[in-house]
PDB file of C-alpha atoms and ligand atoms in Angstrom:
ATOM      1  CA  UNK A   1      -7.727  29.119 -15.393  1.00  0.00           C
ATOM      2  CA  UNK A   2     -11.397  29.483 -13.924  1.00  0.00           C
ATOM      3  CA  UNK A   3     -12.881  25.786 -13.624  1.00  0.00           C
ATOM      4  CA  UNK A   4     -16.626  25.870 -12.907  1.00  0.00           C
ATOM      5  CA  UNK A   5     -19.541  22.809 -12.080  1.00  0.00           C
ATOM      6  CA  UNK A   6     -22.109  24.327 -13.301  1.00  0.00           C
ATOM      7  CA  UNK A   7     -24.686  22.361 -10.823  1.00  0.00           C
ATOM      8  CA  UNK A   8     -28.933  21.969 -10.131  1.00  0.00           C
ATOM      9  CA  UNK A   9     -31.455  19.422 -10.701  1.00  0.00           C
ATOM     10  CA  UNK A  10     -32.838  18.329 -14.033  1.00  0.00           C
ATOM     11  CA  UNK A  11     -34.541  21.879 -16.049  1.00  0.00           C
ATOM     12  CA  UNK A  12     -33.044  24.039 -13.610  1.00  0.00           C
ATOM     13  CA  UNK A  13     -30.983  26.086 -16.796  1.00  0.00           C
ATOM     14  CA  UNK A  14     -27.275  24.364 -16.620  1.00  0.00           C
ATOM     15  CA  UNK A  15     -27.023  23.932 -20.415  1.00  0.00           C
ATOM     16  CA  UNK A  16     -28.940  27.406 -21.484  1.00  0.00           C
ATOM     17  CA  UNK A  17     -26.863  29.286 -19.007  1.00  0.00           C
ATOM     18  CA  UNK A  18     -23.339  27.289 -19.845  1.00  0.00           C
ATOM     19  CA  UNK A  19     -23.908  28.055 -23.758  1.00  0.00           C
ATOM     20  CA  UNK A  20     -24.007  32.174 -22.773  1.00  0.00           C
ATOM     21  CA  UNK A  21     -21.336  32.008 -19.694  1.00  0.00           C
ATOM     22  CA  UNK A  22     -18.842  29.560 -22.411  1.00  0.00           C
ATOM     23  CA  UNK A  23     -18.589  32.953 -24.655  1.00  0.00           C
ATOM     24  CA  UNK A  24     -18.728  35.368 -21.729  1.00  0.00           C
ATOM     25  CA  UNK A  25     -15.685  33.941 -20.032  1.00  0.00           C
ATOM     26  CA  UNK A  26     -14.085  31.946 -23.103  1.00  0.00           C
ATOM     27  CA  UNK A  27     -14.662  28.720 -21.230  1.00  0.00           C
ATOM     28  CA  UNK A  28     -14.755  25.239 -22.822  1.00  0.00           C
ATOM     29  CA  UNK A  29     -18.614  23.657 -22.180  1.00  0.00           C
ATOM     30  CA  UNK A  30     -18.736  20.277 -21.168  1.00  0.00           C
ATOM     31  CA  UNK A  31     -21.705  18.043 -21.101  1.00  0.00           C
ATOM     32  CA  UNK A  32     -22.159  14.785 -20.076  1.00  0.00           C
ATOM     33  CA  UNK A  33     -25.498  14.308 -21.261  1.00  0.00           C
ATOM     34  CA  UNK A  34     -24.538  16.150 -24.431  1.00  0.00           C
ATOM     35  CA  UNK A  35     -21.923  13.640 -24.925  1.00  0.00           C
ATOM     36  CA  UNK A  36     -24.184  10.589 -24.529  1.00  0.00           C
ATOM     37  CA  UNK A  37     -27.234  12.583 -26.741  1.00  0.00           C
ATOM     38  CA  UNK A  38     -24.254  12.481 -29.100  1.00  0.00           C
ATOM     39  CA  UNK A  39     -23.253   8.715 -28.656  1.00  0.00           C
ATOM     40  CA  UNK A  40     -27.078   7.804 -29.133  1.00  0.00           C
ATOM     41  CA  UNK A  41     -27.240   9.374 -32.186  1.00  0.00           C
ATOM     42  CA  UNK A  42     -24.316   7.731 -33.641  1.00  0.00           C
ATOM     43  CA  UNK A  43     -25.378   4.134 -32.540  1.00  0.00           C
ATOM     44  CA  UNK A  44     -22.308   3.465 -30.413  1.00  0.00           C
ATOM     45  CA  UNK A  45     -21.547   1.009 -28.288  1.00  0.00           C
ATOM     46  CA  UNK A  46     -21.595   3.899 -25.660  1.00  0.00           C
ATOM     47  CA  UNK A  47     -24.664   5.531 -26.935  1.00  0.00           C
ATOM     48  CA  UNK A  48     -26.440   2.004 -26.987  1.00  0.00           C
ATOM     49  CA  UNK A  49     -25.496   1.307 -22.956  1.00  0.00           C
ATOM     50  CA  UNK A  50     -25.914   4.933 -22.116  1.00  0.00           C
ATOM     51  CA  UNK A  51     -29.357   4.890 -23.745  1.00  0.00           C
ATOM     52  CA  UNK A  52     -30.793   2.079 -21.318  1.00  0.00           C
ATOM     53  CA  UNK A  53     -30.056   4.074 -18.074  1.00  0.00           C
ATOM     54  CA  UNK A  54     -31.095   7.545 -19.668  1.00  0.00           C
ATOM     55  CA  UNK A  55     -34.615   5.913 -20.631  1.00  0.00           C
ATOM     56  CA  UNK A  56     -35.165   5.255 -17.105  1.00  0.00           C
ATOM     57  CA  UNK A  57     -33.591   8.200 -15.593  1.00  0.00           C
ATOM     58  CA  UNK A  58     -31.127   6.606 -14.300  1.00  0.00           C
ATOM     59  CA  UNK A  59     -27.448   7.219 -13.900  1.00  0.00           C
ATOM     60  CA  UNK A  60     -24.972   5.981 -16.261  1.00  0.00           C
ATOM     61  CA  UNK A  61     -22.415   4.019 -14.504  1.00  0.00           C
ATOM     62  CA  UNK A  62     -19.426   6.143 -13.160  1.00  0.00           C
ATOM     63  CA  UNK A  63     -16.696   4.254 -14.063  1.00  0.00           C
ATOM     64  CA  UNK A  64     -17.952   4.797 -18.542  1.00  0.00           C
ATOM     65  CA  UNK A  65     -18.943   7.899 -17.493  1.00  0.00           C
ATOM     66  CA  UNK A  66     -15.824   9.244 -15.560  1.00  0.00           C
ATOM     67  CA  UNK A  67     -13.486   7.813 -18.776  1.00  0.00           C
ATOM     68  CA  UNK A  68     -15.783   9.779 -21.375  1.00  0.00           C
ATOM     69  CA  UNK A  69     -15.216  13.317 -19.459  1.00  0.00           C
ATOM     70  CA  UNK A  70     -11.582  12.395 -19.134  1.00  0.00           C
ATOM     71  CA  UNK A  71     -11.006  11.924 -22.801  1.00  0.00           C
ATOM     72  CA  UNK A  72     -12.733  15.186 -22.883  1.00  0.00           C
ATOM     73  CA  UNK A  73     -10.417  17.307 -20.753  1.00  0.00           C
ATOM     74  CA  UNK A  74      -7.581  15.961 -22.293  1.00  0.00           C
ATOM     75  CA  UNK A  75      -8.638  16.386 -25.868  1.00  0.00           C
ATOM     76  CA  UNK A  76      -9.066  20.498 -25.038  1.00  0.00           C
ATOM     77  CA  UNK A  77      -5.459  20.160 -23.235  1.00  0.00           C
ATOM     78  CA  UNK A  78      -5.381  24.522 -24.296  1.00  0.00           C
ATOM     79  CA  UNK A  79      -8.609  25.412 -22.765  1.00  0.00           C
ATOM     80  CA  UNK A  80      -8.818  28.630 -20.857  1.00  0.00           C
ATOM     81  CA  UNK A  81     -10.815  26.301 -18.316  1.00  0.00           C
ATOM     82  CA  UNK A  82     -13.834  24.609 -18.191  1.00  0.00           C
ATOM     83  CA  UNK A  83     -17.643  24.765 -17.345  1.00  0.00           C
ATOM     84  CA  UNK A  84     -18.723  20.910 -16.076  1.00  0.00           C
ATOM     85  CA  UNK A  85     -22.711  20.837 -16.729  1.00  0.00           C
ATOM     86  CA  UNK A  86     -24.209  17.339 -15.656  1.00  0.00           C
ATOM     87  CA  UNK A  87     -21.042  16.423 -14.271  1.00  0.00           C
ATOM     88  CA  UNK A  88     -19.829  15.227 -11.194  1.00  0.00           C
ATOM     89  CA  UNK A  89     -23.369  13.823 -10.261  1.00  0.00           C
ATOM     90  CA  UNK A  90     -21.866  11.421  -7.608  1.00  0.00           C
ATOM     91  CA  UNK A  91     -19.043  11.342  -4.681  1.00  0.00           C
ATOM     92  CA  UNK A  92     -16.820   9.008  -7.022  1.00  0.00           C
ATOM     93  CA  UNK A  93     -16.791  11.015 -10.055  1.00  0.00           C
ATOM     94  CA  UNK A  94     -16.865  14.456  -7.855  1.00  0.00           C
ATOM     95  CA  UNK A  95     -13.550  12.662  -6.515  1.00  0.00           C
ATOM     96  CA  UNK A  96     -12.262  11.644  -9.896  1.00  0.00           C
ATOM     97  CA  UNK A  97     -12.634  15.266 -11.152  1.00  0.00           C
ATOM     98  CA  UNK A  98     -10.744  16.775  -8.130  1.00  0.00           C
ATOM     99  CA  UNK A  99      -7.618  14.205  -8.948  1.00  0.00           C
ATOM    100  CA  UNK A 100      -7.617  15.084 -12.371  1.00  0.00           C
ATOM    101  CA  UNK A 101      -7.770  18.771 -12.473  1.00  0.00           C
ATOM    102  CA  UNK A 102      -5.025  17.950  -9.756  1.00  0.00           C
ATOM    103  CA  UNK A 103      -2.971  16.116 -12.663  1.00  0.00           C
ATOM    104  CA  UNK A 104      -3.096  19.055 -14.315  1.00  0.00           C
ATOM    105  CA  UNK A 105      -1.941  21.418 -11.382  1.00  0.00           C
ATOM    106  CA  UNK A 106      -5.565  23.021 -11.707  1.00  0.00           C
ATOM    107  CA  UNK A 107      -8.361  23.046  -9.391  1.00  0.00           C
ATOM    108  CA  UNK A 108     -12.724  23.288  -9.481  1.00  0.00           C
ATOM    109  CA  UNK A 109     -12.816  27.001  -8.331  1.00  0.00           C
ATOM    110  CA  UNK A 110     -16.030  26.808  -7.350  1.00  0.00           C
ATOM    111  CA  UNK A 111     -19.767  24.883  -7.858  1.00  0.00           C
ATOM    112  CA  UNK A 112     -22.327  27.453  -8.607  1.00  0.00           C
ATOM    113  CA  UNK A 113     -25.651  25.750  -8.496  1.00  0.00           C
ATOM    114  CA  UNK A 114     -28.845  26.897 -10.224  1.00  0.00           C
ATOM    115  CA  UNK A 115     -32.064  26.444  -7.526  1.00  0.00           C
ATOM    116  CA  UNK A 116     -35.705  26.102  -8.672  1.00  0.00           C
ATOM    117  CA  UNK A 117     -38.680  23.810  -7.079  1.00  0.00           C
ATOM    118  CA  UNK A 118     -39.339  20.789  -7.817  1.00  0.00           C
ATOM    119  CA  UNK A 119     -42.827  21.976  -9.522  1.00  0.00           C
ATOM    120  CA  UNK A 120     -41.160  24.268 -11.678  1.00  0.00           C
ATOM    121  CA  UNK A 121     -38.979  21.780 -13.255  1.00  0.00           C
ATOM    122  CA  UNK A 122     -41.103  19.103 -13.497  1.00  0.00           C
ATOM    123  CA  UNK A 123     -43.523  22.055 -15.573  1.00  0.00           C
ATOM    124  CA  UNK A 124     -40.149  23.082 -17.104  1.00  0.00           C
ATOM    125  CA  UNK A 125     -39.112  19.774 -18.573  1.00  0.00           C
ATOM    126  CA  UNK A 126     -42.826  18.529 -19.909  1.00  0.00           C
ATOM    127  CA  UNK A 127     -42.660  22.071 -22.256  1.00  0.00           C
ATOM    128  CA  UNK A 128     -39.213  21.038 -23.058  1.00  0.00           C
ATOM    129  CA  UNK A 129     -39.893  17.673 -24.264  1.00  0.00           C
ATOM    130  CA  UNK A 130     -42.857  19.392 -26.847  1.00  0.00           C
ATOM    131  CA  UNK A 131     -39.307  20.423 -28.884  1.00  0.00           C
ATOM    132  CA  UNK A 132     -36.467  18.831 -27.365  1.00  0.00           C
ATOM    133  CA  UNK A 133     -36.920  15.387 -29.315  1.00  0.00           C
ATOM    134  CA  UNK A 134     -35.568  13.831 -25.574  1.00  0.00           C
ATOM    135  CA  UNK A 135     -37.601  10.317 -24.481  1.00  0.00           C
ATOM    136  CA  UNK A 136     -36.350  11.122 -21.086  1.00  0.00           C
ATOM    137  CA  UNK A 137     -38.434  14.661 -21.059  1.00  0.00           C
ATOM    138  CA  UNK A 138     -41.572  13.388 -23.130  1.00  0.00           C
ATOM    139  CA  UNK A 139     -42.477  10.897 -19.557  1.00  0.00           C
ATOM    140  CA  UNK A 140     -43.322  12.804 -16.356  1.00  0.00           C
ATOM    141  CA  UNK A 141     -42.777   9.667 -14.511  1.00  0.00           C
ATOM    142  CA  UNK A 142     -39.179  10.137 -15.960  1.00  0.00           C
ATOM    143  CA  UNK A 143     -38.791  13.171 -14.950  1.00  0.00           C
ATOM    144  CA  UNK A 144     -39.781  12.280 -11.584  1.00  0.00           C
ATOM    145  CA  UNK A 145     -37.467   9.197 -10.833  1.00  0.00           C
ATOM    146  CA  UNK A 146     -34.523  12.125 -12.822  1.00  0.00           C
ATOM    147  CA  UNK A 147     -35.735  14.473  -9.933  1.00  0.00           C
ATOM    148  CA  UNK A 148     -35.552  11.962  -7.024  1.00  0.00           C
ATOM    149  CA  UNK A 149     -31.911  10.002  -8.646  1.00  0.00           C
ATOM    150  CA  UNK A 150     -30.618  13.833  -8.099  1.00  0.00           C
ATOM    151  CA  UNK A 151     -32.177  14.385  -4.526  1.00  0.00           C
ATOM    152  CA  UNK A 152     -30.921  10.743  -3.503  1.00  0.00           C
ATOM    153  CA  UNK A 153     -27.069  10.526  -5.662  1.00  0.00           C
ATOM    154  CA  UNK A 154     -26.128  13.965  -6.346  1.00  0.00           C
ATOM    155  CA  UNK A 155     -27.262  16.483  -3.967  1.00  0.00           C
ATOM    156  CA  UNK A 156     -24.955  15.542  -1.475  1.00  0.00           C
ATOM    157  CA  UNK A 157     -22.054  17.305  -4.148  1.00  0.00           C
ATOM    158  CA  UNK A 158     -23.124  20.653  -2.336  1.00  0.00           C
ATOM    159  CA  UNK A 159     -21.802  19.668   0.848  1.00  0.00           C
ATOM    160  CA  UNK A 160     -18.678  17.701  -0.753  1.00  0.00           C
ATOM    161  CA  UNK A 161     -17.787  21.563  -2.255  1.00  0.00           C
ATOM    162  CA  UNK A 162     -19.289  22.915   0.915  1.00  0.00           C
ATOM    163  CA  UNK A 163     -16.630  21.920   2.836  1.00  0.00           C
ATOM    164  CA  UNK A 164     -14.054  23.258   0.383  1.00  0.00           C
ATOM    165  CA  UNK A 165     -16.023  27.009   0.574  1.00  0.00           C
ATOM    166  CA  UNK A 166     -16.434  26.379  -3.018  1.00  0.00           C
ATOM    167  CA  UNK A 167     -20.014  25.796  -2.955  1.00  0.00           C
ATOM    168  CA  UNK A 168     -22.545  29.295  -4.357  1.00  0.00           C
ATOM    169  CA  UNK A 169     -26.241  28.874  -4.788  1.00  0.00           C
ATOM    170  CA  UNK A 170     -28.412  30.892  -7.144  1.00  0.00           C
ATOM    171  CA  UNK A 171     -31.747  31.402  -7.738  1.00  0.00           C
ATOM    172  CA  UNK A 172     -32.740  29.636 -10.891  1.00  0.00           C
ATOM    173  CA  UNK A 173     -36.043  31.591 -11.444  1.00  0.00           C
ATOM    174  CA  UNK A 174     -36.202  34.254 -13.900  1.00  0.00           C
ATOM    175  CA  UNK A 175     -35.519  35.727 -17.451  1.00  0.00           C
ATOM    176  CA  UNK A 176     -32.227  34.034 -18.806  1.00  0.00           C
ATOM    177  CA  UNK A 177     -30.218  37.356 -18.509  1.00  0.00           C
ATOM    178  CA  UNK A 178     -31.428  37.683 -14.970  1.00  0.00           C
ATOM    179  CA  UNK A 179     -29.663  34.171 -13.673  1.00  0.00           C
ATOM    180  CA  UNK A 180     -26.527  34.764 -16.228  1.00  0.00           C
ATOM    181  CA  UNK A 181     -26.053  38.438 -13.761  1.00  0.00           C
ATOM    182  CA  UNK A 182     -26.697  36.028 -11.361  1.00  0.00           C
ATOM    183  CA  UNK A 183     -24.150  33.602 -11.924  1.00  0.00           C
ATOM    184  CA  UNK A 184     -21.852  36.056 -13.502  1.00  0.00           C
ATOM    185  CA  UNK A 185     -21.896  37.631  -9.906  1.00  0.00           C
ATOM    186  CA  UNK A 186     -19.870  34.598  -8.243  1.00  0.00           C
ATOM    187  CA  UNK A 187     -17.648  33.810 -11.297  1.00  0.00           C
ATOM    188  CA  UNK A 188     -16.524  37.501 -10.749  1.00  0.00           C
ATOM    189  CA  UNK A 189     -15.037  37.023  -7.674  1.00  0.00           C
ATOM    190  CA  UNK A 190     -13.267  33.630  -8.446  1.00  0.00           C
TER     191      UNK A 190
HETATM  192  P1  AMP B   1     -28.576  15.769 -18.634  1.00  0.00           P
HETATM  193  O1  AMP B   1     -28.477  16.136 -20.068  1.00  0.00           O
HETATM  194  O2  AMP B   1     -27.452  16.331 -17.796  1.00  0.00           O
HETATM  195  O3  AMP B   1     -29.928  16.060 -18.046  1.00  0.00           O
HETATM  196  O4  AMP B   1     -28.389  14.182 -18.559  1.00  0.00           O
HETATM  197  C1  AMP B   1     -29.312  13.310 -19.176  1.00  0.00           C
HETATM  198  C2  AMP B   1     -29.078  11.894 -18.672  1.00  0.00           C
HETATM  199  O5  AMP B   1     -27.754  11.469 -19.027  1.00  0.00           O
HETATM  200  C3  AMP B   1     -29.156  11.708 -17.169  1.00  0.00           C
HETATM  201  O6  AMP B   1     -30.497  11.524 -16.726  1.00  0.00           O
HETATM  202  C4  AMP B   1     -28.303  10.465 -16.985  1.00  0.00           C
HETATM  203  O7  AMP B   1     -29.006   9.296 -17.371  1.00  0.00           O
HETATM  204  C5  AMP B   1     -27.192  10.669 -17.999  1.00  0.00           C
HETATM  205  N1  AMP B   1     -26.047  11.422 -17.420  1.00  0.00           N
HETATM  206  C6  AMP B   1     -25.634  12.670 -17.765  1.00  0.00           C
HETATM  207  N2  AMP B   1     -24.558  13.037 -17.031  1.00  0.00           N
HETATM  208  C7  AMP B   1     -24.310  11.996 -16.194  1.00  0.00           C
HETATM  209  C8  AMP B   1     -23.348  11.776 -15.165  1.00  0.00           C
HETATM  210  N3  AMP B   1     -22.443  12.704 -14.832  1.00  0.00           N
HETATM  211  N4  AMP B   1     -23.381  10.584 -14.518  1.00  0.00           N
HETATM  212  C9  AMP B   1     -24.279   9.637 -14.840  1.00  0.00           C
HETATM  213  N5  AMP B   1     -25.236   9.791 -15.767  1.00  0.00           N
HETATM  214  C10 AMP B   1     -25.252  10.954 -16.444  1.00  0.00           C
END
């Protein structure tokens, strides 16, 4: 069982790259902001208080956030294993993950994260809000506080994985088959 976080700031390529490496390695793809896109759309209770953090570019609270992935993993209970995009994005649910792949007598194998400047994704993000139908891309100011929320909350993930030698980092810039070699490079070895 190969468990991957699939890690980077905001428009660095986590979901584009998780939809081709969840075929390549028969992995199950789970998004947290996929799963709240999803709750929004359905009007539920969940969607509604995910909706007013996400507008901002703020975090959703861990403790509805760490329960919705949970439900997740259990309801694919036969996965192969598991590529986490968006999530952990803080200590607590990086520490909540690690107990409950530990329930399961599994581990994260490894964080592989995606790296691209700051200019690039902000550039990146604008052109995807032209099509993407996200608020939270449409607003460079947005996608500014997004930027800064990952610098100040969830960049310090790399050393929590550092310290378990888990932690690869891969350049984020160029064609999408270039970073999949890329990442497909490291999940090789795992
Ligand atoms: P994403 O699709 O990963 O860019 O996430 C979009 C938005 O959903 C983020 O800006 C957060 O508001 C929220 N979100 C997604 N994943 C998480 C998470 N693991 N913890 C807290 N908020 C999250």
């Amino acid at each position: 069982m190969k468990n991957i976080v699939l890690f980077g700031p905001p428009g660095a390529g986590k979901g584009t790259q998780a939809e081709v490496l969840k075929e390549k390695y028969q992995l199950v793809h789970l998004s947290t902001g996929d799963m709240f896109r999803y709750n929004i759309k359905n009007a539920t209770e969940l969607g509604v208080l995910a909706k007013s953090y996400m507008d901002k570019g703020h975090l959703v609270p861990d403790e509805v956030t760490i329960k919705m992935l949970n439900a997740e993993v259990e309801k694919n209970a036969g996965a192969n294993g598991f590529i986490f995009d968006g999530f952990p994005r803080t200590e607590a649910q990086a520490a909540s993950l690690a107990e409950l792949m530990d329930s399961k007598d599994s581990q994260i194998n490894a964080m592989v994260a995606l790296e691209v400047d700051d200019e690039i994704l902000v550039e990146r993000l604008l052109k995807r809000g032209e099509t993407s139908g996200r608020s939270d891309d449409a607003d460079e100011g947005v996608i500014r506080n997004r930027i800064k929320v990952y610098y100040d909350e969830t960049a310090i993930l790399k050393d929590f994985y550092q310290a378990q030698d888990k932690y690869h980092g891969v350049d984020g810039v160029g064609t999408i088959e270039e970073i999949t070699e890329r990442l497909s490079a490291v999940i090789d070895t795992l």
